[in-house]
Amino acid sequence: MTSRDSASSEITPELLLRAYSCGIFPMAESVDDPTLFWVEPEMRGVIPLDGFEVSSRLARTVRSDSFSVTVDTAFKATIDGCAEPQPGRDNTWINRRIRELYIALHEFGHGHSVEVWQNGDLVGGLYGVRLGRAFFGESMFHRVRDASKVALVHLVARLIAGGFTLLDTQFVTDHLRTFGAIEVPRRRYRTMLDDALTGVADFAALPLDRPVAGAEALQIIAHRV
């Protein structure tokens, strides 16, 4: 279900958070489209944190620490990276208004990014929104193989450590299915969301001021309850 909002400039960060708490989120048709529309999928994509899957090959990459992973150190650069064309995606829904809104959420402490670095260069990452015990993944990007996958592994470890219960991916792709993503009907999703919004989680349960080792992230995932 979608609804067009022709007055996108009237959407505030506060309204955006209320929308997330109701199970809806904004998108744009393209980077050049100044308007936004609200989306509430009939089938919602989620990654069950107790069912997150890491392939043995990816686990070796994460454990090697060939990438350095940081959190909330380059939010603007990460959202810009997500707006770049990617293989199989020539256009982006991240327009100027989307960028402004999510940067504001970051400044309010509800928008977060996971950044992946190699030799001092930002080569991948993801960003999303935190509310209660829910994390809403918005987009990810990579400039080097496996960079976005490594970001997702570190995000999931952080969510598990912090007591989160819901990782929303909005939609499910073949790529996300390899990590255990599933689709749930709207009614079931709303129940999951309501439960996640009743509690408090700690996004800083793992350090924010230094990179977390890949082995530590994998151990947290392996020992999740």
Short mmCIF file of C-alpha atoms in Angstrom, two decimals:
data_model
loop_
_atom_site.label_atom_id
_atom_site.label_comp_id
_atom_site.label_asym_id
_atom_site.label_seq_id
_atom_site.Cartn_x
_atom_site.Cartn_y
_atom_site.Cartn_z
CA MET A 1 0.00 0.00 0.00
CA THR A 2 1.32 3.44 -0.90
CA SER A 3 0.07 7.00 -0.54
CA ARG A 4 1.50 10.03 -2.30
CA ASP A 5 2.51 13.03 -0.24
CA SER A 6 2.70 16.10 -2.45
CA ALA A 7 3.94 18.34 0.35
CA SER A 8 7.12 16.49 1.27
CA SER A 9 8.63 19.58 2.86
CA GLU A 10 6.03 19.28 5.66
CA ILE A 11 7.36 15.88 6.75
CA THR A 12 9.44 16.41 9.88
CA PRO A 13 11.81 14.02 11.65
CA GLU A 14 9.23 13.71 14.45
CA LEU A 15 6.51 12.77 11.98
CA LEU A 16 8.89 10.29 10.37
CA LEU A 17 9.46 8.52 13.68
CA ARG A 18 5.72 8.34 14.28
CA ALA A 19 5.31 6.83 10.82
CA TYR A 20 7.86 4.14 11.62
CA SER A 21 6.02 3.33 14.83
CA CYS A 22 2.89 2.76 12.69
CA GLY A 23 4.71 0.50 10.22
CA ILE A 24 5.10 2.92 7.30
CA PHE A 25 8.12 4.55 5.72
CA PRO A 26 8.79 7.11 2.96
CA MET A 27 10.32 6.64 -0.48
CA ALA A 28 10.79 8.72 -3.63
CA GLU A 29 10.32 7.61 -7.21
CA SER A 30 13.82 8.76 -8.13
CA VAL A 31 16.63 11.04 -7.03
CA ASP A 32 15.16 13.85 -9.13
CA ASP A 33 11.59 13.52 -7.83
CA PRO A 34 11.02 16.13 -5.10
CA THR A 35 7.97 14.34 -3.67
CA LEU A 36 7.76 11.44 -1.26
CA PHE A 37 5.20 8.69 -0.83
CA TRP A 38 4.37 6.50 2.15
CA VAL A 39 4.80 2.75 1.86
CA GLU A 40 3.28 -0.05 3.93
CA PRO A 41 3.99 -3.38 2.22
CA GLU A 42 1.44 -6.18 2.34
CA MET A 43 4.37 -8.53 3.01
CA ARG A 44 7.15 -7.09 5.14
CA GLY A 45 10.78 -8.15 5.02
CA VAL A 46 12.48 -9.01 8.31
CA ILE A 47 15.62 -10.84 9.34
CA PRO A 48 14.93 -12.87 12.51
CA LEU A 49 17.88 -12.13 14.76
CA ASP A 50 17.78 -15.68 16.09
CA GLY A 51 17.87 -17.01 12.52
CA PHE A 52 20.59 -14.82 11.01
CA GLU A 53 22.81 -16.90 8.76
CA VAL A 54 26.49 -16.29 7.95
CA SER A 55 28.14 -18.42 5.29
CA SER A 56 31.48 -20.00 6.11
CA ARG A 57 33.17 -17.93 3.40
CA LEU A 58 31.77 -14.67 4.74
CA ALA A 59 32.65 -15.70 8.30
CA ARG A 60 36.28 -16.11 7.23
CA THR A 61 36.23 -12.63 5.72
CA VAL A 62 34.68 -11.11 8.85
CA ARG A 63 37.11 -12.92 11.13
CA SER A 64 40.13 -11.82 9.09
CA ASP A 65 39.45 -8.14 9.88
CA SER A 66 40.57 -7.23 6.37
CA PHE A 67 38.00 -4.46 6.74
CA SER A 68 37.74 -1.99 9.61
CA VAL A 69 34.17 -1.42 10.78
CA THR A 70 32.99 1.73 12.54
CA VAL A 71 29.60 3.04 13.67
CA ASP A 72 28.16 6.53 13.31
CA THR A 73 31.44 8.10 12.16
CA ALA A 74 30.44 8.88 8.55
CA PHE A 75 26.66 8.93 8.34
CA LYS A 76 26.43 11.47 5.51
CA ALA A 77 29.05 9.65 3.45
CA THR A 78 27.23 6.36 4.01
CA ILE A 79 23.87 7.67 2.84
CA ASP A 80 25.64 9.18 -0.18
CA GLY A 81 27.16 5.79 -0.91
CA CYS A 82 23.74 4.16 -0.69
CA ALA A 83 22.45 6.69 -3.24
CA GLU A 84 25.07 5.65 -5.79
CA PRO A 85 24.13 3.29 -8.65
CA GLN A 86 24.78 -0.33 -7.74
CA PRO A 87 24.90 -3.49 -9.88
CA GLY A 88 21.30 -4.15 -10.87
CA ARG A 89 20.18 -0.76 -9.60
CA ASP A 90 20.77 2.18 -11.92
CA ASN A 91 18.49 4.59 -10.10
CA THR A 92 17.96 5.47 -6.45
CA TRP A 93 15.00 6.47 -4.32
CA ILE A 94 17.23 8.58 -2.06
CA ASN A 95 16.43 12.13 -3.10
CA ARG A 96 17.49 15.36 -1.41
CA ARG A 97 14.53 15.37 1.01
CA ILE A 98 15.17 11.78 2.07
CA ARG A 99 18.81 12.65 2.71
CA GLU A 100 17.87 15.70 4.79
CA LEU A 101 15.31 13.80 6.87
CA TYR A 102 17.61 10.92 7.75
CA ILE A 103 20.54 13.17 8.53
CA ALA A 104 18.20 14.95 10.96
CA LEU A 105 17.25 11.59 12.51
CA HIS A 106 20.95 10.86 12.91
CA GLU A 107 21.45 14.17 14.69
CA PHE A 108 18.52 13.30 16.97
CA GLY A 109 20.16 9.96 17.82
CA HIS A 110 17.72 7.75 15.94
CA GLY A 111 19.61 7.37 12.64
CA HIS A 112 22.66 5.12 12.61
CA SER A 113 25.26 4.00 10.11
CA VAL A 114 27.71 1.12 9.98
CA GLU A 115 30.77 1.98 7.89
CA VAL A 116 33.28 -0.40 6.34
CA TRP A 117 36.77 0.83 5.53
CA GLN A 118 39.75 -0.53 3.63
CA ASN A 119 43.08 1.26 3.56
CA GLY A 120 41.40 4.42 4.82
CA ASP A 121 38.69 4.42 2.13
CA LEU A 122 34.97 4.00 2.77
CA VAL A 123 34.15 0.91 0.72
CA GLY A 124 30.73 -0.06 2.04
CA GLY A 125 28.13 0.34 4.72
CA LEU A 126 24.50 0.66 5.66
CA TYR A 127 22.18 3.00 7.50
CA GLY A 128 18.86 2.74 9.27
CA VAL A 129 16.62 3.95 12.05
CA ARG A 130 16.43 2.85 15.69
CA LEU A 131 13.19 3.00 17.66
CA GLY A 132 12.63 1.03 20.86
CA ARG A 133 13.91 -2.49 20.27
CA ALA A 134 13.43 -2.22 16.51
CA PHE A 135 15.99 -1.35 13.85
CA PHE A 136 14.71 -0.41 10.41
CA GLY A 137 17.35 -1.06 7.76
CA GLU A 138 17.09 1.50 4.98
CA SER A 139 19.84 0.81 2.47
CA MET A 140 23.33 -0.57 2.04
CA PHE A 141 26.11 -0.22 -0.49
CA HIS A 142 29.48 -1.66 -1.41
CA ARG A 143 32.40 -0.55 -3.52
CA VAL A 144 34.45 -3.65 -2.70
CA ARG A 145 33.21 -7.23 -2.62
CA ASP A 146 31.64 -8.29 0.68
CA ALA A 147 31.84 -4.81 2.24
CA SER A 148 28.07 -4.42 2.72
CA LYS A 149 27.79 -8.02 3.95
CA VAL A 150 30.42 -7.35 6.60
CA ALA A 151 28.47 -4.25 7.66
CA LEU A 152 25.33 -6.33 8.08
CA VAL A 153 27.10 -8.95 10.19
CA HIS A 154 28.42 -6.24 12.51
CA LEU A 155 25.00 -4.60 12.70
CA VAL A 156 23.31 -7.87 13.67
CA ALA A 157 25.92 -8.53 16.37
CA ARG A 158 25.29 -5.06 17.78
CA LEU A 159 21.52 -5.55 17.75
CA ILE A 160 21.78 -8.92 19.49
CA ALA A 161 24.15 -7.52 22.11
CA GLY A 162 21.86 -4.55 22.69
CA GLY A 163 18.67 -6.54 23.20
CA PHE A 164 16.89 -5.65 19.96
CA THR A 165 14.08 -7.93 18.83
CA LEU A 166 13.21 -6.72 15.31
CA LEU A 167 15.38 -6.12 12.24
CA ASP A 168 13.13 -4.73 9.52
CA THR A 169 14.43 -4.90 5.93
CA GLN A 170 11.23 -3.46 4.39
CA PHE A 171 11.40 -5.85 1.42
CA VAL A 172 13.12 -9.20 0.81
CA THR A 173 15.63 -9.70 -1.98
CA ASP A 174 17.46 -12.85 -3.05
CA HIS A 175 20.57 -11.31 -1.48
CA LEU A 176 18.88 -10.85 1.89
CA ARG A 177 17.41 -14.35 1.79
CA THR A 178 20.94 -15.74 2.03
CA PHE A 179 21.08 -14.18 5.52
CA GLY A 180 17.76 -15.69 6.59
CA ALA A 181 15.40 -12.86 5.62
CA ILE A 182 11.72 -13.79 5.46
CA GLU A 183 8.45 -12.12 4.54
CA VAL A 184 5.70 -11.71 7.12
CA PRO A 185 2.11 -10.52 6.54
CA ARG A 186 1.26 -6.97 7.54
CA ARG A 187 -0.83 -8.00 10.55
CA ARG A 188 1.91 -10.23 11.96
CA TYR A 189 4.48 -7.52 11.32
CA ARG A 190 2.45 -4.99 13.28
CA THR A 191 2.33 -7.38 16.24
CA MET A 192 6.10 -7.81 16.05
CA LEU A 193 6.55 -4.05 15.79
CA ASP A 194 4.24 -3.28 18.71
CA ASP A 195 6.20 -5.73 20.85
CA ALA A 196 9.53 -4.20 19.81
CA LEU A 197 8.34 -0.69 20.60
CA THR A 198 7.38 -1.56 24.18
CA GLY A 199 10.93 -2.12 25.37
CA VAL A 200 14.28 -0.37 25.41
CA ALA A 201 17.41 -1.56 23.63
CA ASP A 202 21.00 -0.32 23.77
CA PHE A 203 22.62 0.42 20.41
CA ALA A 204 25.83 1.24 22.32
CA ALA A 205 26.05 -2.16 24.02
CA LEU A 206 29.13 -2.69 21.86
CA PRO A 207 31.67 0.15 21.76
CA LEU A 208 30.94 3.10 19.49
CA ASP A 209 34.35 4.73 19.84
CA ARG A 210 36.43 1.91 18.37
CA PRO A 211 36.06 -0.86 15.77
CA VAL A 212 34.73 -4.19 17.04
CA ALA A 213 36.77 -7.22 15.98
CA GLY A 214 35.14 -9.57 13.52
CA ALA A 215 35.72 -12.57 15.80
CA GLU A 216 33.83 -10.82 18.61
CA ALA A 217 30.91 -10.04 16.30
CA LEU A 218 30.72 -13.64 15.11
CA GLN A 219 30.88 -14.97 18.67
CA ILE A 220 27.93 -12.81 19.69
CA ILE A 221 25.89 -14.10 16.76
CA ALA A 222 26.87 -17.71 17.43
CA HIS A 223 25.86 -17.50 21.09
CA ARG A 224 22.61 -15.59 20.67
CA VAL A 225 19.79 -16.86 22.85
#
